[in-house]
PDB file of N, CA and C in Angstrom:
ATOM      1  N   MET A   5     -16.711 -88.272  13.233  1.00  0.00           N
ATOM      2  CA  MET A   5     -15.609 -87.720  11.732  1.00  0.00           C
ATOM      3  C   MET A   5     -14.513 -87.008  12.443  1.00  0.00           C
ATOM      4  N   ASN A   6     -14.400 -86.996  14.045  1.00  0.00           N
ATOM      5  CA  ASN A   6     -13.248 -86.702  14.309  1.00  0.00           C
ATOM      6  C   ASN A   6     -12.309 -88.224  14.048  1.00  0.00           C
ATOM      7  N   VAL A   7     -12.373 -89.268  13.901  1.00  0.00           N
ATOM      8  CA  VAL A   7     -11.222 -90.032  14.015  1.00  0.00           C
ATOM      9  C   VAL A   7     -10.556 -90.239  12.519  1.00  0.00           C
ATOM     10  N   LEU A   8     -11.817 -89.447  11.521  1.00  0.00           N
ATOM     11  CA  LEU A   8     -11.265 -89.427  10.350  1.00  0.00           C
ATOM     12  C   LEU A   8      -9.613 -88.978  10.304  1.00  0.00           C
ATOM     13  N   LEU A   9      -9.552 -87.963  10.976  1.00  0.00           N
ATOM     14  CA  LEU A   9      -8.190 -86.660  11.526  1.00  0.00           C
ATOM     15  C   LEU A   9      -7.172 -87.431  11.489  1.00  0.00           C
ATOM     16  N   ILE A  10      -7.724 -88.871  12.503  1.00  0.00           N
ATOM     17  CA  ILE A  10      -6.628 -89.946  12.829  1.00  0.00           C
ATOM     18  C   ILE A  10      -6.692 -91.434  11.670  1.00  0.00           C
ATOM     19  N   LEU A  11      -7.107 -91.240  11.508  1.00  0.00           N
ATOM     20  CA  LEU A  11      -7.015 -92.554  10.591  1.00  0.00           C
ATOM     21  C   LEU A  11      -6.777 -92.376   8.793  1.00  0.00           C
ATOM     22  N   ILE A  12      -7.276 -90.940   8.357  1.00  0.00           N
ATOM     23  CA  ILE A  12      -6.711 -90.848   7.145  1.00  0.00           C
ATOM     24  C   ILE A  12      -4.950 -90.397   7.065  1.00  0.00           C
ATOM     25  N   PRO A  13      -4.514 -89.658   7.922  1.00  0.00           N
ATOM     26  CA  PRO A  13      -3.055 -89.498   7.926  1.00  0.00           C
ATOM     27  C   PRO A  13      -2.420 -91.368   8.059  1.00  0.00           C
ATOM     28  N   ALA A  14      -2.735 -92.003   8.982  1.00  0.00           N
ATOM     29  CA  ALA A  14      -2.689 -93.202   9.477  1.00  0.00           C
ATOM     30  C   ALA A  14      -2.529 -94.164   8.274  1.00  0.00           C
ATOM     31  N   ALA A  15      -3.557 -94.115   7.546  1.00  0.00           N
ATOM     32  CA  ALA A  15      -3.753 -94.915   6.065  1.00  0.00           C
ATOM     33  C   ALA A  15      -2.440 -94.489   5.342  1.00  0.00           C
ATOM     34  N   LEU A  16      -2.078 -93.046   4.709  1.00  0.00           N
ATOM     35  CA  LEU A  16      -1.145 -92.516   3.989  1.00  0.00           C
ATOM     36  C   LEU A  16       0.324 -92.824   4.680  1.00  0.00           C
ATOM     37  N   LEU A  17       0.374 -93.079   5.912  1.00  0.00           N
ATOM     38  CA  LEU A  17       1.779 -93.092   6.552  1.00  0.00           C
ATOM     39  C   LEU A  17       2.060 -94.344   6.285  1.00  0.00           C
ATOM     40  N   LEU A  18       1.015 -95.258   6.314  1.00  0.00           N
ATOM     41  CA  LEU A  18       1.854 -97.241   6.358  1.00  0.00           C
ATOM     42  C   LEU A  18       1.100 -97.595   4.775  1.00  0.00           C
ATOM     43  N   GLY A  19       0.813 -96.469   3.976  1.00  0.00           N
ATOM     44  CA  GLY A  19       0.850 -96.850   2.764  1.00  0.00           C
ATOM     45  C   GLY A  19       2.313 -96.317   2.021  1.00  0.00           C
ATOM     46  N   GLY A  20       3.061 -94.978   2.305  1.00  0.00           N
ATOM     47  CA  GLY A  20       4.096 -94.811   2.228  1.00  0.00           C
ATOM     48  C   GLY A  20       5.054 -95.534   2.641  1.00  0.00           C
ATOM     49  N   VAL A  21       5.318 -95.991   3.482  1.00  0.00           N
ATOM     50  CA  VAL A  21       5.651 -97.277   4.638  1.00  0.00           C
ATOM     51  C   VAL A  21       6.277 -98.303   3.203  1.00  0.00           C
ATOM     52  N   GLY A  22       4.959 -98.622   3.178  1.00  0.00           N
ATOM     53  CA  GLY A  22       5.010-100.233   2.201  1.00  0.00           C
ATOM     54  C   GLY A  22       5.522 -99.751   1.066  1.00  0.00           C
ATOM     55  N   LEU A  23       5.448 -98.043   0.376  1.00  0.00           N
ATOM     56  CA  LEU A  23       5.342 -97.782  -1.295  1.00  0.00           C
ATOM     57  C   LEU A  23       7.540 -97.766  -0.997  1.00  0.00           C
ATOM     58  N   ALA A  24       7.530 -97.505   0.375  1.00  0.00           N
ATOM     59  CA  ALA A  24       9.128 -97.241   0.218  1.00  0.00           C
ATOM     60  C   ALA A  24       9.998 -98.988   0.465  1.00  0.00           C
ATOM     61  N   ALA A  25       9.166 -99.777   1.311  1.00  0.00           N
ATOM     62  CA  ALA A  25      10.021-100.875   1.030  1.00  0.00           C
ATOM     63  C   ALA A  25       9.806-101.656  -0.115  1.00  0.00           C
ATOM     64  N   PHE A  26       8.961-101.042  -0.550  1.00  0.00           N
ATOM     65  CA  PHE A  26       8.955-102.108  -2.051  1.00  0.00           C
ATOM     66  C   PHE A  26       9.768-101.484  -2.734  1.00  0.00           C
ATOM     67  N   LEU A  27       9.829 -99.777  -2.754  1.00  0.00           N
ATOM     68  CA  LEU A  27      10.788 -99.313  -3.723  1.00  0.00           C
ATOM     69  C   LEU A  27      13.065 -99.847  -3.358  1.00  0.00           C
ATOM     70  N   TRP A  28      12.597-100.352  -1.836  1.00  0.00           N
ATOM     71  CA  TRP A  28      14.270-100.017  -1.599  1.00  0.00           C
ATOM     72  C   TRP A  28      14.150-101.879  -1.966  1.00  0.00           C
ATOM     73  N   SER A  29      13.488-102.810  -1.808  1.00  0.00           N
ATOM     74  CA  SER A  29      13.435-103.918  -2.522  1.00  0.00           C
ATOM     75  C   SER A  29      13.781-104.084  -3.587  1.00  0.00           C
ATOM     76  N   LEU A  30      13.035-103.256  -4.902  1.00  0.00           N
ATOM     77  CA  LEU A  30      13.162-102.945  -6.354  1.00  0.00           C
ATOM     78  C   LEU A  30      15.079-102.828  -5.967  1.00  0.00           C
ATOM     79  N   SER A  31      15.435-101.603  -5.176  1.00  0.00           N
ATOM     80  CA  SER A  31      17.035-101.103  -5.827  1.00  0.00           C
ATOM     81  C   SER A  31      17.694-102.307  -5.501  1.00  0.00           C
ATOM     82  N   THR A  32      17.519-103.255  -4.121  1.00  0.00           N
ATOM     83  CA  THR A  32      18.668-103.827  -3.960  1.00  0.00           C
ATOM     84  C   THR A  32      18.542-105.301  -4.985  1.00  0.00           C
ATOM     85  N   ASN A  33      17.710-105.448  -5.707  1.00  0.00           N
ATOM     86  CA  ASN A  33      17.839-106.627  -6.632  1.00  0.00           C
ATOM     87  C   ASN A  33      17.193-107.306  -5.723  1.00  0.00           C
ATOM     88  N   GLN A  34      16.322-107.447  -5.014  1.00  0.00           N
ATOM     89  CA  GLN A  34      15.642-108.758  -4.323  1.00  0.00           C
ATOM     90  C   GLN A  34      14.608-109.501  -5.280  1.00  0.00           C
ATOM     91  N   TYR A  35      14.396-108.703  -6.743  1.00  0.00           N
ATOM     92  CA  TYR A  35      13.511-109.644  -7.471  1.00  0.00           C
ATOM     93  C   TYR A  35      14.495-110.165  -7.944  1.00  0.00           C
ATOM     94  N   GLU A  36      15.730-110.341  -8.193  1.00  0.00           N
ATOM     95  CA  GLU A  36      16.852-110.856  -9.332  1.00  0.00           C
ATOM     96  C   GLU A  36      16.545-112.343  -9.141  1.00  0.00           C
ATOM     97  N   ASP A  37      16.607-113.051  -8.618  1.00  0.00           N
ATOM     98  CA  ASP A  37      16.594-114.699  -9.165  1.00  0.00           C
ATOM     99  C   ASP A  37      15.700-115.398  -8.294  1.00  0.00           C
ATOM    100  N   LEU A  38      14.777-114.994  -9.011  1.00  0.00           N
ATOM    101  CA  LEU A  38      12.992-115.915  -7.877  1.00  0.00           C
ATOM    102  C   LEU A  38      13.153-117.417  -7.605  1.00  0.00           C
ATOM    103  N   ASP A  39      13.404-117.585  -9.020  1.00  0.00           N
ATOM    104  CA  ASP A  39      13.818-119.418  -9.255  1.00  0.00           C
ATOM    105  C   ASP A  39      14.643-120.112  -8.316  1.00  0.00           C
ATOM    106  N   GLY A  40      16.022-119.071  -8.412  1.00  0.00           N
ATOM    107  CA  GLY A  40      16.945-120.333  -7.975  1.00  0.00           C
ATOM    108  C   GLY A  40      17.123-119.985  -6.429  1.00  0.00           C
ATOM    109  N   GLU A  41      16.475-119.610  -5.456  1.00  0.00           N
ATOM    110  CA  GLU A  41      15.813-120.332  -4.023  1.00  0.00           C
ATOM    111  C   GLU A  41      15.108-120.986  -4.020  1.00  0.00           C
ATOM    112  N   ALA A  42      13.992-120.643  -4.401  1.00  0.00           N
ATOM    113  CA  ALA A  42      13.083-121.137  -4.689  1.00  0.00           C
ATOM    114  C   ALA A  42      13.165-122.966  -4.914  1.00  0.00           C
ATOM    115  N   GLU A  43      13.884-123.138  -5.808  1.00  0.00           N
ATOM    116  CA  GLU A  43      14.767-124.970  -6.065  1.00  0.00           C
ATOM    117  C   GLU A  43      15.723-124.909  -5.441  1.00  0.00           C
ATOM    118  N   ARG A  44      16.675-124.141  -4.339  1.00  0.00           N
ATOM    119  CA  ARG A  44      17.866-124.614  -3.842  1.00  0.00           C
ATOM    120  C   ARG A  44      17.173-125.140  -2.845  1.00  0.00           C
ATOM    121  N   ILE A  45      16.503-125.149  -2.152  1.00  0.00           N
ATOM    122  CA  ILE A  45      15.809-126.360  -0.868  1.00  0.00           C
ATOM    123  C   ILE A  45      15.754-127.659  -1.523  1.00  0.00           C
ATOM    124  N   LEU A  46      15.035-127.743  -2.897  1.00  0.00           N
ATOM    125  CA  LEU A  46      15.424-129.255  -3.254  1.00  0.00           C
ATOM    126  C   LEU A  46      16.262-130.020  -3.973  1.00  0.00           C
ATOM    127  N   PHE A  47      17.483-129.520  -3.269  1.00  0.00           N
ATOM    128  CA  PHE A  47      18.582-130.208  -3.495  1.00  0.00           C
ATOM    129  C   PHE A  47      19.053-130.955  -2.495  1.00  0.00           C
ATOM    130  N   ASP A  48      19.721-131.846  -2.031  1.00  0.00           N
ATOM    131  CA  ASP A  48      20.423-132.235  -0.998  1.00  0.00           C
ATOM    132  C   ASP A  48      22.121-131.655  -0.460  1.00  0.00           C
ATOM    133  N   ASP A  49      22.036-131.119   0.237  1.00  0.00           N
ATOM    134  CA  ASP A  49      23.814-130.373   0.533  1.00  0.00           C
ATOM    135  C   ASP A  49      24.984-131.307   0.943  1.00  0.00           C
ATOM    136  N   ASP A  50      24.543-132.662   1.524  1.00  0.00           N
ATOM    137  CA  ASP A  50      25.110-133.308   1.481  1.00  0.00           C
ATOM    138  C   ASP A  50      25.632-134.572   0.669  1.00  0.00           C
ATOM    139  N   GLN A  51      25.226-134.761  -0.773  1.00  0.00           N
ATOM    140  CA  GLN A  51      25.421-135.285  -1.591  1.00  0.00           C
ATOM    141  C   GLN A  51      26.932-135.347  -1.650  1.00  0.00           C
ATOM    142  N   PRO A  52      27.465-136.377  -2.373  1.00  0.00           N
ATOM    143  CA  PRO A  52      29.495-136.508  -2.523  1.00  0.00           C
ATOM    144  C   PRO A  52      28.992-136.019  -4.017  1.00  0.00           C
ATOM    145  N   GLY A  53      29.944-135.274  -4.639  1.00  0.00           N
ATOM    146  CA  GLY A  53      29.637-134.847  -6.060  1.00  0.00           C
ATOM    147  C   GLY A  53      29.286-133.806  -6.610  1.00  0.00           C
ATOM    148  N   ARG A  54      28.620-133.269  -5.480  1.00  0.00           N
ATOM    149  CA  ARG A  54      27.330-131.814  -6.215  1.00  0.00           C
ATOM    150  C   ARG A  54      28.787-130.451  -5.594  1.00  0.00           C
ATOM    151  N   GLY A  55      29.083-129.725  -6.672  1.00  0.00           N
ATOM    152  CA  GLY A  55      29.535-128.782  -6.247  1.00  0.00           C
ATOM    153  C   GLY A  55      29.974-127.735  -5.069  1.00  0.00           C
TER     154      GLY A  55
END
């Protein structure tokens, strides 16, 4: 039963850290352009004539 005194606050702390990281990623627009970076790997950068 004493282990719950450690595990419950640890779980709450880790959940709070995860929530804070998620809210930070929302506020810094990390989810703004999901397709652009995913498709960027498909294009060759060394082809002549591409921007």
